[in-house]
Tab-separated table of C-alpha atoms in Angstrom:
chain	number	residue	atom	x	y	z
A	1	MET	CA	61.860	102.334	118.812
A	2	ASN	CA	62.613	105.363	116.888
A	3	LEU	CA	66.075	105.591	118.414
A	4	LEU	CA	66.702	101.944	117.454
A	5	LYS	CA	65.604	102.618	113.899
A	6	ILE	CA	67.828	105.774	113.600
A	7	ILE	CA	70.855	103.645	114.989
A	8	LEU	CA	70.221	100.951	112.527
A	9	ILE	CA	69.874	103.288	109.615
A	10	THR	CA	73.110	104.991	110.525
A	11	LEU	CA	75.026	101.738	110.930
A	12	GLY	CA	73.762	100.644	107.491
A	13	ALA	CA	74.959	103.916	105.905
A	14	ILE	CA	78.284	103.537	107.490
A	15	ALA	CA	78.633	99.984	106.482
A	16	GLN	CA	77.698	100.923	102.914
A	17	PHE	CA	80.336	103.718	102.886
A	18	GLY	CA	82.903	101.511	104.333
A	19	PHE	CA	82.130	98.840	101.666
A	20	ALA	CA	82.328	101.334	98.858
A	21	PHE	CA	85.765	102.638	100.114
A	22	TYR	CA	87.008	99.100	100.412
A	23	ASN	CA	85.943	98.326	96.853
A	24	THR	CA	87.661	101.355	95.561
A	25	ALA	CA	90.964	100.437	97.370
A	26	LEU	CA	90.688	96.945	95.745
A	27	ALA	CA	90.703	98.723	92.258
A	28	VAL	CA	94.157	100.117	92.836
A	29	ASP	CA	96.785	98.184	90.805
A	30	ILE	CA	99.722	97.795	93.343
A	31	ASN	CA	101.920	96.226	90.619
A	32	ASN	CA	101.414	99.407	88.457
A	33	GLY	CA	102.220	101.346	91.531
A	34	ALA	CA	105.470	99.616	91.919
A	35	LYS	CA	106.407	100.099	88.185
A	36	ILE	CA	105.533	103.822	88.493
A	37	PHE	CA	107.736	104.043	91.501
A	38	THR	CA	110.601	102.257	89.738
A	39	ASN	CA	110.347	104.538	86.824
A	40	ASN	CA	109.732	107.926	88.511
A	41	CYS	CA	110.919	107.709	92.299
A	42	ALA	CA	113.468	105.013	92.742
A	43	SER	CA	116.342	107.221	91.384
A	44	CYS	CA	116.130	109.156	94.724
A	45	HIS	CA	114.049	106.791	96.842
A	46	ILE	CA	115.592	103.337	96.052
A	47	GLY	CA	114.473	100.793	98.603
A	48	GLY	CA	112.391	103.471	100.401
A	49	GLY	CA	115.580	105.596	101.188
A	50	ASN	CA	116.390	109.094	100.258
A	51	ILE	CA	119.745	109.813	98.604
A	52	LEU	CA	119.566	113.483	99.213
A	53	LEU	CA	118.236	113.727	102.629
A	54	PRO	CA	118.556	110.302	104.301
A	55	LYS	CA	116.371	111.337	107.374
A	56	LYS	CA	113.461	112.141	104.919
A	57	ASN	CA	113.131	108.469	103.775
A	58	LEU	CA	109.920	106.659	103.054
A	59	GLY	CA	109.857	104.672	106.254
A	60	LYS	CA	106.656	104.836	108.345
A	61	ALA	CA	108.289	106.655	111.138
A	62	ALA	CA	110.020	109.233	108.905
A	63	LEU	CA	106.790	109.895	106.800
A	64	SER	CA	105.077	110.499	110.167
A	65	GLU	CA	107.632	113.024	111.110
A	66	TYR	CA	107.830	115.237	108.022
A	67	LEU	CA	104.424	114.713	106.094
A	68	GLU	CA	101.755	116.872	107.261
A	69	ASN	CA	98.592	114.837	108.254
A	70	TYR	CA	100.488	111.451	107.799
A	71	ASP	CA	99.169	110.251	111.155
A	72	THR	CA	95.612	111.059	110.483
A	73	ASN	CA	95.323	110.249	106.783
A	74	SER	CA	98.538	108.411	105.555
A	75	LEU	CA	97.489	107.729	101.984
A	76	GLN	CA	96.208	111.282	101.406
A	77	ALA	CA	99.303	112.748	102.794
A	78	ILE	CA	101.429	110.755	100.390
A	79	ILE	CA	99.093	111.604	97.481
A	80	TYR	CA	99.456	115.298	98.336
A	81	GLN	CA	103.323	115.073	98.337
A	82	VAL	CA	103.556	113.175	95.146
A	83	THR	CA	101.112	115.574	93.486
A	84	ASN	CA	102.567	118.910	94.665
A	85	GLY	CA	106.074	118.066	95.573
A	86	LYS	CA	108.056	120.142	98.145
A	87	ASN	CA	111.635	121.422	98.321
A	88	ALA	CA	113.840	119.066	96.416
A	89	MET	CA	111.055	116.712	95.427
A	90	PRO	CA	109.428	117.628	92.198
A	91	ALA	CA	105.653	117.770	91.737
A	92	PHE	CA	104.237	115.035	89.611
A	93	LYS	CA	100.846	116.418	88.907
A	94	ASN	CA	101.771	117.297	85.297
A	95	LYS	CA	103.626	114.104	84.671
A	96	LEU	CA	101.463	111.310	86.200
A	97	THR	CA	97.715	110.942	85.940
A	98	GLU	CA	95.574	110.915	89.082
A	99	PRO	CA	95.079	107.148	88.992
A	100	ASP	CA	98.874	106.725	88.505
A	101	ILE	CA	99.487	108.966	91.602
A	102	LEU	CA	96.985	106.886	93.621
A	103	GLU	CA	98.649	103.698	92.560
A	104	VAL	CA	102.235	104.876	93.439
A	105	ALA	CA	101.030	106.503	96.767
A	106	THR	CA	99.283	103.242	97.673
A	107	PHE	CA	102.491	101.386	96.891
A	108	VAL	CA	104.518	103.718	98.954
A	109	PHE	CA	102.085	103.393	101.892
A	110	GLN	CA	102.064	99.655	101.660
A	111	GLN	CA	105.741	99.367	101.569
A	112	ALA	CA	106.102	101.834	104.519
A	113	GLU	CA	103.627	99.699	106.472
A	114	GLN	CA	105.723	96.632	105.715
A	115	GLY	CA	109.107	98.257	106.482
A	116	TRP	CA	110.308	98.334	102.960
């Protein structure tokens, strides 16, 4: 009986955490993410491409290839790249707020999943 109780408590905790994460994700304004992308990213990444290095575009396969940890935590990998930049891509940590970065990263992730 004790084992069953532990399992049920654990499942309840997992369900609560998942629900809390789900609610946070719903709070992201994807339309604002699209606007931020248009104003800050589209000059190099129009339509999910990359005018400087075409192989390093924002398609799902390309992101998986060149973004560290994309396959295990896609959204966090995009947030890290937007925040810190790398090589030709500038860092946006001093230009965009954390909520803005989350929204634009969520937009990029969603577009990559949908194939731009």
